[in-house]
Amino acid sequence: MKLGIIGLPGSGKTTVFRALTGGEEAPERKGHQEPGIGVVKVDDERLDFLSAYHKPKKVTPVHVEFLDIGGLTGEGQAGRELGDRILSHIRPVDALVHTVRFFKSGVLGAPNPLKEMERIEEEMLLSDLAVVEKRLVRLESDFKKGRKEAADEMELLKEAQNLLDQGKPLRFFPPALESDKLRGFAFLTAKPELFLVNAGEDKTQDEIRPLLDEITTLVQDQPHTAVDWLYADTEAEIARLDPEEAKEFLEDLQLDEEARTRIVKASFRLLDLIVFFTVLGPEVRAWPLKNGKNAWAAAGTVHTDMQRGFIRAEVVAFNDFKQAGSTSEAHKAGKIRLEGKEYPVKDGDIIHFRFNV
């Protein structure tokens, strides 16, 4: 799972990156065009339990990759898309983490969170519109030359253009993500987006909450959006501490958990992901999967051979396994069952795939 951190210059985007990636510094980026990259292991008590039981040589948690993406300025112009290099970094990510400044800056002065947020949203919208218009010009030329196969894509792009002209993101237009004809464009405003308020240490949670409510009200009609917050400066320092010291700081801030843990959880909800587990020889591993996907899709997540030669999925729910205490006891209790390709995988399922290739 890849999450791209975006925001206006001065929004504290790189500090947010450090806070979410465990204190890792973003590498130097030539002209701020190359993204900093940090990988976070997702803590999961269920994986810890399975590791203690199976004692494998290797334990592989789910990983989340954060990209610190520079280049957005909030100065988008109609008919002009973002530079190809910037777009090449943003388009492959699964979701966007939009950093919103809520602290006073010596250079930028007092924050204007809603206005600054709007500038980035408009820049991405105009960029998507430029992509659509450029493609339509090409398709209309092909259509005039008798290439009628362009008609379906043209129809979809015109619907997308109509929404963008109204100032609406393509999250309102499911084909932007689901249609084979449009998915390849990886439109920015179609991506799930987490609006992350970066609050100054002088802001109390009582002061932060009304802003979160305002942003939530603004985006509540949009699918695939979420709102959260953090003290990025403080969290970046906490991320460098050992667990006991970090716990003390979090208690002083009246926070239950580190920002990176909370934001990763929020990202899973935003992307509607679940986790299933496999025990394959010397490895116990956690796998992310889109909620609602079936056992056949889960097999393909593990290995294409498993999907191609799928026979059955041997499944036990984590809670049932934990309660039974062992594989043999889970079998005796009838908690381990065989499922076919269409079985909808549940969060926490432990799956052994039977296949033949």
Short mmCIF file of C-alpha atoms in Angstrom, two decimals:
data_model
loop_
_atom_site.label_atom_id
_atom_site.label_comp_id
_atom_site.label_asym_id
_atom_site.label_seq_id
_atom_site.Cartn_x
_atom_site.Cartn_y
_atom_site.Cartn_z
CA MET A 1 0.00 0.00 0.00
CA LYS A 2 1.43 3.36 -1.07
CA LEU A 3 0.33 6.66 0.42
CA GLY A 4 1.47 9.96 -1.07
CA ILE A 5 1.88 12.89 1.33
CA ILE A 6 1.01 16.16 -0.40
CA GLY A 7 0.50 19.75 0.73
CA LEU A 8 1.40 23.35 0.12
CA PRO A 9 5.00 24.49 0.71
CA GLY A 10 5.32 25.30 4.40
CA SER A 11 2.50 22.98 5.48
CA GLY A 12 4.95 20.74 7.37
CA LYS A 13 4.60 17.92 4.86
CA THR A 14 8.12 16.57 5.35
CA THR A 15 7.75 16.74 9.15
CA VAL A 16 4.53 14.71 8.76
CA PHE A 17 6.55 12.25 6.69
CA ARG A 18 9.09 11.89 9.51
CA ALA A 19 6.35 11.48 12.10
CA LEU A 20 4.64 8.73 10.10
CA THR A 21 7.77 6.81 9.11
CA GLY A 22 9.38 6.50 12.51
CA GLY A 23 11.62 9.51 12.38
CA GLU A 24 13.35 8.68 9.12
CA GLU A 25 14.65 11.77 7.33
CA ALA A 26 13.43 12.30 3.80
CA PRO A 27 16.36 12.01 1.38
CA GLU A 28 17.57 15.09 -0.46
CA ARG A 29 15.42 15.64 -3.51
CA LYS A 30 16.76 17.39 -6.56
CA GLY A 31 14.55 20.44 -7.00
CA HIS A 32 12.13 18.81 -4.52
CA GLN A 33 10.91 16.63 -7.37
CA GLU A 34 12.11 13.25 -6.11
CA PRO A 35 9.92 11.90 -3.29
CA GLY A 36 11.26 10.83 0.05
CA ILE A 37 10.27 7.21 0.73
CA GLY A 38 9.68 5.55 4.08
CA VAL A 39 8.28 2.12 4.89
CA VAL A 40 6.24 1.41 8.03
CA LYS A 41 5.58 -2.05 9.43
CA VAL A 42 1.97 -2.34 10.58
CA ASP A 43 1.78 -3.64 14.14
CA ASP A 44 -0.82 -6.38 14.57
CA GLU A 45 -1.35 -8.31 17.81
CA ARG A 46 -2.87 -11.19 15.83
CA LEU A 47 0.36 -11.63 13.86
CA ASP A 48 2.32 -11.54 17.12
CA PHE A 49 0.12 -14.32 18.52
CA LEU A 50 0.54 -16.49 15.42
CA SER A 51 4.29 -15.94 15.50
CA ALA A 52 4.49 -17.00 19.14
CA TYR A 53 2.49 -20.13 18.35
CA HIS A 54 4.25 -21.23 15.14
CA LYS A 55 7.74 -19.89 15.97
CA PRO A 56 8.58 -19.31 12.29
CA LYS A 57 11.98 -18.29 10.95
CA LYS A 58 10.39 -15.30 9.27
CA VAL A 59 7.52 -12.98 10.21
CA THR A 60 6.23 -10.56 7.58
CA PRO A 61 3.75 -7.87 8.61
CA VAL A 62 1.81 -5.65 6.25
CA HIS A 63 3.94 -2.73 5.09
CA VAL A 64 2.78 0.78 4.27
CA GLU A 65 4.97 2.94 2.04
CA PHE A 66 4.80 6.71 2.51
CA LEU A 67 6.03 9.07 -0.20
CA ASP A 68 6.88 12.69 0.61
CA ILE A 69 5.83 14.28 -2.67
CA GLY A 70 6.85 17.86 -3.45
CA GLY A 71 5.89 20.05 -6.35
CA LEU A 72 2.30 21.09 -5.66
CA THR A 73 2.07 24.84 -5.14
CA GLY A 74 -1.66 25.58 -5.12
CA GLU A 75 -1.17 27.74 -8.20
CA GLY A 76 -2.89 25.54 -10.76
CA GLN A 77 -4.11 27.18 -13.95
CA ALA A 78 -6.93 26.12 -16.24
CA GLY A 79 -5.71 24.09 -19.20
CA ARG A 80 -2.38 23.28 -17.57
CA GLU A 81 -1.65 20.01 -15.83
CA LEU A 82 1.07 19.40 -13.27
CA GLY A 83 4.53 18.59 -14.57
CA ASP A 84 5.02 15.04 -15.85
CA ARG A 85 7.65 14.30 -13.22
CA ILE A 86 5.38 15.33 -10.34
CA LEU A 87 2.47 13.40 -11.81
CA SER A 88 4.63 10.30 -12.24
CA HIS A 89 5.16 10.26 -8.46
CA ILE A 90 1.56 10.99 -7.47
CA ARG A 91 -0.35 8.80 -9.90
CA PRO A 92 0.89 5.35 -8.69
CA VAL A 93 -0.10 5.91 -5.03
CA ASP A 94 -3.19 4.21 -3.62
CA ALA A 95 -4.32 7.23 -1.61
CA LEU A 96 -3.32 10.80 -0.81
CA VAL A 97 -2.51 12.23 2.61
CA HIS A 98 -3.24 15.96 2.28
CA THR A 99 -1.33 17.94 4.91
CA VAL A 100 -3.28 21.02 6.07
CA ARG A 101 -1.36 23.69 8.03
CA PHE A 102 -2.81 24.75 11.38
CA PHE A 103 0.14 26.54 12.94
CA LYS A 104 1.62 30.03 12.69
CA SER A 105 4.66 30.30 10.44
CA GLY A 106 7.37 32.95 10.63
CA VAL A 107 7.36 33.05 6.84
CA LEU A 108 3.72 32.38 5.97
CA GLY A 109 2.06 33.97 8.98
CA ALA A 110 -1.24 32.79 10.46
CA PRO A 111 -2.80 29.67 8.94
CA ASN A 112 -5.87 29.71 6.73
CA PRO A 113 -6.54 25.95 6.66
CA LEU A 114 -9.68 25.82 4.54
CA LYS A 115 -8.33 28.25 1.93
CA GLU A 116 -4.99 26.46 1.70
CA MET A 117 -6.70 23.10 1.44
CA GLU A 118 -8.89 24.44 -1.36
CA ARG A 119 -5.83 25.60 -3.34
CA ILE A 120 -4.35 22.09 -3.51
CA GLU A 121 -7.71 20.54 -4.35
CA GLU A 122 -8.21 23.03 -7.18
CA GLU A 123 -4.71 22.41 -8.54
CA MET A 124 -5.36 18.66 -8.75
CA LEU A 125 -8.80 19.22 -10.27
CA LEU A 126 -7.38 21.48 -12.99
CA SER A 127 -4.64 18.96 -13.68
CA ASP A 128 -7.20 16.16 -14.16
CA LEU A 129 -9.27 18.43 -16.39
CA ALA A 130 -6.24 19.15 -18.57
CA VAL A 131 -5.61 15.40 -18.94
CA VAL A 132 -9.24 14.77 -19.91
CA GLU A 133 -9.35 17.62 -22.43
CA LYS A 134 -6.08 16.57 -24.06
CA ARG A 135 -7.31 12.98 -24.42
CA LEU A 136 -10.68 14.09 -25.81
CA VAL A 137 -8.98 16.13 -28.54
CA ARG A 138 -7.08 13.01 -29.58
CA LEU A 139 -10.14 10.74 -29.45
CA GLU A 140 -12.33 13.16 -31.38
CA SER A 141 -9.71 13.27 -34.11
CA ASP A 142 -9.65 9.45 -34.23
CA PHE A 143 -13.45 9.33 -34.27
CA LYS A 144 -13.58 11.64 -37.28
CA LYS A 145 -11.20 9.29 -39.07
CA GLY A 146 -13.72 6.49 -38.61
CA ARG A 147 -12.27 4.79 -35.54
CA LYS A 148 -15.59 4.15 -33.83
CA GLU A 149 -14.03 2.11 -31.00
CA ALA A 150 -13.20 5.44 -29.35
CA ALA A 151 -16.89 6.18 -28.71
CA ASP A 152 -17.20 4.48 -25.30
CA GLU A 153 -14.09 6.12 -23.89
CA MET A 154 -15.20 9.50 -25.26
CA GLU A 155 -18.55 9.16 -23.52
CA LEU A 156 -16.93 8.38 -20.18
CA LEU A 157 -14.40 11.20 -20.51
CA LYS A 158 -17.13 13.70 -21.32
CA GLU A 159 -18.96 12.69 -18.14
CA ALA A 160 -15.71 13.16 -16.22
CA GLN A 161 -15.17 16.53 -17.90
CA ASN A 162 -18.66 17.66 -16.92
CA LEU A 163 -18.01 16.86 -13.25
CA LEU A 164 -14.62 18.57 -13.26
CA ASP A 165 -16.10 21.65 -14.94
CA GLN A 166 -18.50 21.84 -12.00
CA GLY A 167 -15.55 21.79 -9.60
CA LYS A 168 -16.33 18.26 -8.40
CA PRO A 169 -13.59 15.65 -7.88
CA LEU A 170 -13.77 12.37 -9.78
CA ARG A 171 -14.40 10.50 -6.54
CA PHE A 172 -18.03 11.19 -7.45
CA PHE A 173 -17.55 9.20 -10.68
CA PRO A 174 -16.97 5.47 -10.00
CA PRO A 175 -15.82 4.66 -13.58
CA ALA A 176 -12.76 6.86 -12.94
CA LEU A 177 -11.47 4.06 -10.69
CA GLU A 178 -13.39 1.04 -11.97
CA SER A 179 -13.55 1.33 -15.75
CA ASP A 180 -10.75 -0.32 -17.74
CA LYS A 181 -10.96 2.62 -20.13
CA LEU A 182 -10.29 5.25 -17.44
CA ARG A 183 -8.41 3.49 -14.65
CA GLY A 184 -5.09 3.88 -16.44
CA PHE A 185 -5.27 7.67 -16.19
CA ALA A 186 -4.97 7.38 -12.37
CA PHE A 187 -6.83 10.66 -11.94
CA LEU A 188 -5.71 12.57 -8.85
CA THR A 189 -9.17 13.63 -7.73
CA ALA A 190 -10.42 10.05 -8.01
CA LYS A 191 -7.95 8.83 -5.38
CA PRO A 192 -9.06 8.26 -1.78
CA GLU A 193 -7.87 11.20 0.29
CA LEU A 194 -7.08 11.66 3.96
CA PHE A 195 -7.13 15.31 5.03
CA LEU A 196 -4.54 15.52 7.82
CA VAL A 197 -4.49 18.65 9.95
CA ASN A 198 -0.94 19.46 11.08
CA ALA A 199 -1.52 21.37 14.31
CA GLY A 200 0.95 23.56 16.17
CA GLU A 201 1.88 22.57 19.69
CA ASP A 202 0.10 25.67 20.99
CA LYS A 203 -3.23 24.31 19.71
CA THR A 204 -5.32 22.36 22.19
CA GLN A 205 -7.51 19.49 21.09
CA ASP A 206 -10.53 21.69 21.87
CA GLU A 207 -9.20 24.19 19.32
CA ILE A 208 -8.42 21.51 16.74
CA ARG A 209 -11.79 19.78 16.92
CA PRO A 210 -13.87 22.61 15.34
CA LEU A 211 -11.52 22.69 12.34
CA LEU A 212 -11.85 18.92 11.92
CA ASP A 213 -15.62 19.35 12.03
CA GLU A 214 -15.46 22.07 9.35
CA ILE A 215 -13.35 19.94 7.03
CA THR A 216 -15.57 16.93 7.66
CA THR A 217 -18.61 18.98 6.72
CA LEU A 218 -16.92 20.14 3.51
CA VAL A 219 -16.03 16.63 2.33
CA GLN A 220 -18.76 14.52 3.95
CA ASP A 221 -20.64 14.07 0.66
CA GLN A 222 -17.51 12.82 -1.10
CA PRO A 223 -16.87 9.08 -1.08
CA HIS A 224 -13.46 7.78 -0.06
CA THR A 225 -12.41 10.68 2.17
CA ALA A 226 -11.36 10.86 5.82
CA VAL A 227 -10.18 13.55 8.25
CA ASP A 228 -7.58 13.29 11.02
CA TRP A 229 -4.90 15.36 12.75
CA LEU A 230 -1.52 15.26 14.47
CA TYR A 231 1.14 17.39 16.14
CA ALA A 232 3.74 16.64 13.46
CA ASP A 233 6.70 18.38 15.14
CA THR A 234 6.15 16.56 18.42
CA GLU A 235 5.27 13.24 16.77
CA ALA A 236 8.46 13.36 14.67
CA GLU A 237 10.44 13.57 17.92
CA ILE A 238 8.37 10.88 19.63
CA ALA A 239 9.03 8.59 16.67
CA ARG A 240 12.74 8.61 17.60
CA LEU A 241 12.18 7.48 21.19
CA ASP A 242 12.09 4.01 22.65
CA PRO A 243 8.56 2.69 23.43
CA GLU A 244 8.59 3.56 27.15
CA GLU A 245 9.72 7.14 26.62
CA ALA A 246 7.27 7.54 23.76
CA LYS A 247 4.44 6.31 25.98
CA GLU A 248 5.20 9.01 28.57
CA PHE A 249 5.15 11.76 25.96
CA LEU A 250 1.88 10.50 24.52
CA GLU A 251 0.31 10.51 27.98
CA ASP A 252 1.43 14.12 28.46
CA LEU A 253 -0.29 14.98 25.17
CA GLN A 254 -3.40 13.02 26.21
CA LEU A 255 -3.02 10.72 23.20
CA ASP A 256 -3.73 6.99 23.29
CA GLU A 257 -1.35 6.01 20.48
CA GLU A 258 1.27 7.40 18.12
CA ALA A 259 0.07 9.29 15.07
CA ARG A 260 1.55 6.76 12.67
CA THR A 261 -0.47 3.94 14.25
CA ARG A 262 -3.65 6.00 14.10
CA ILE A 263 -3.05 7.23 10.55
CA VAL A 264 -2.25 3.73 9.25
CA LYS A 265 -5.54 2.49 10.75
CA ALA A 266 -7.38 5.42 9.18
CA SER A 267 -5.77 4.61 5.83
CA PHE A 268 -6.94 0.99 6.03
CA ARG A 269 -10.48 2.19 6.66
CA LEU A 270 -10.20 4.76 3.87
CA LEU A 271 -9.08 2.13 1.38
CA ASP A 272 -11.55 -0.43 2.80
CA LEU A 273 -8.81 -3.00 3.43
CA ILE A 274 -8.80 -6.08 5.63
CA VAL A 275 -5.95 -8.38 6.66
CA PHE A 276 -5.68 -12.16 6.30
CA PHE A 277 -2.86 -14.44 7.41
CA THR A 278 -0.92 -17.35 5.93
CA VAL A 279 1.50 -19.84 7.44
CA LEU A 280 3.75 -21.03 4.62
CA GLY A 281 6.63 -23.23 5.70
CA PRO A 282 9.05 -21.05 7.68
CA GLU A 283 7.02 -17.85 7.29
CA VAL A 284 3.98 -16.35 9.01
CA ARG A 285 2.68 -13.44 6.99
CA ALA A 286 -0.06 -10.81 7.02
CA TRP A 287 -1.64 -9.74 3.72
CA PRO A 288 -3.81 -6.71 2.94
CA LEU A 289 -6.90 -7.35 0.81
CA LYS A 290 -9.79 -5.23 -0.42
CA ASN A 291 -12.84 -5.88 1.74
CA GLY A 292 -15.34 -8.09 -0.10
CA LYS A 293 -12.74 -9.89 -2.24
CA ASN A 294 -13.04 -13.67 -2.44
CA ALA A 295 -10.68 -16.54 -1.69
CA TRP A 296 -9.61 -16.77 -5.33
CA ALA A 297 -8.47 -13.12 -5.26
CA ALA A 298 -6.71 -13.70 -1.94
CA ALA A 299 -4.84 -16.65 -3.44
CA GLY A 300 -3.64 -14.38 -6.24
CA THR A 301 -2.40 -11.88 -3.68
CA VAL A 302 -0.13 -14.57 -2.25
CA HIS A 303 1.03 -16.08 -5.57
CA THR A 304 -0.30 -16.34 -9.10
CA ASP A 305 0.33 -20.11 -9.07
CA MET A 306 -2.04 -20.48 -6.11
CA GLN A 307 -4.72 -18.60 -7.97
CA ARG A 308 -4.21 -20.46 -11.23
CA GLY A 309 -4.33 -23.89 -9.60
CA PHE A 310 -6.81 -23.05 -6.84
CA ILE A 311 -8.65 -26.08 -5.42
CA ARG A 312 -9.90 -25.09 -1.97
CA ALA A 313 -9.14 -22.64 0.84
CA GLU A 314 -8.75 -24.08 4.32
CA VAL A 315 -9.98 -21.28 6.59
CA VAL A 316 -10.15 -20.57 10.31
CA ALA A 317 -11.08 -17.23 11.88
CA PHE A 318 -8.31 -15.84 14.07
CA ASN A 319 -10.53 -15.56 17.16
CA ASP A 320 -11.64 -19.19 16.75
CA PHE A 321 -8.02 -20.31 16.43
CA LYS A 322 -6.96 -18.30 19.48
CA GLN A 323 -9.83 -19.67 21.55
CA ALA A 324 -9.06 -23.25 20.49
CA GLY A 325 -5.40 -22.77 21.35
CA SER A 326 -3.98 -24.98 18.61
CA THR A 327 -4.58 -26.21 15.08
CA SER A 328 -5.58 -29.67 16.26
CA GLU A 329 -8.09 -28.30 18.77
CA ALA A 330 -9.52 -25.97 16.15
CA HIS A 331 -10.02 -29.01 13.90
CA LYS A 332 -11.73 -30.93 16.72
CA ALA A 333 -14.05 -27.99 17.38
CA GLY A 334 -15.00 -27.86 13.70
CA LYS A 335 -13.65 -24.33 13.32
CA ILE A 336 -11.43 -25.11 10.34
CA ARG A 337 -13.49 -25.38 7.18
CA LEU A 338 -12.99 -25.79 3.44
CA GLU A 339 -14.19 -22.95 1.23
CA GLY A 340 -14.40 -22.49 -2.53
CA LYS A 341 -13.29 -19.67 -4.82
CA GLU A 342 -16.24 -17.43 -4.06
CA TYR A 343 -15.83 -17.41 -0.29
CA PRO A 344 -15.69 -13.75 0.86
CA VAL A 345 -12.54 -13.42 2.95
CA LYS A 346 -13.05 -11.92 6.42
CA ASP A 347 -10.68 -9.73 8.40
CA GLY A 348 -8.45 -11.97 10.51
CA ASP A 349 -8.96 -15.16 8.49
CA ILE A 350 -6.05 -17.61 8.59
CA ILE A 351 -5.97 -19.32 5.22
CA HIS A 352 -4.14 -22.33 3.82
CA PHE A 353 -4.59 -22.55 0.06
CA ARG A 354 -4.83 -25.96 -1.60
CA PHE A 355 -3.75 -25.72 -5.22
CA ASN A 356 -2.29 -27.74 -8.03
CA VAL A 357 -0.27 -26.47 -10.98
#
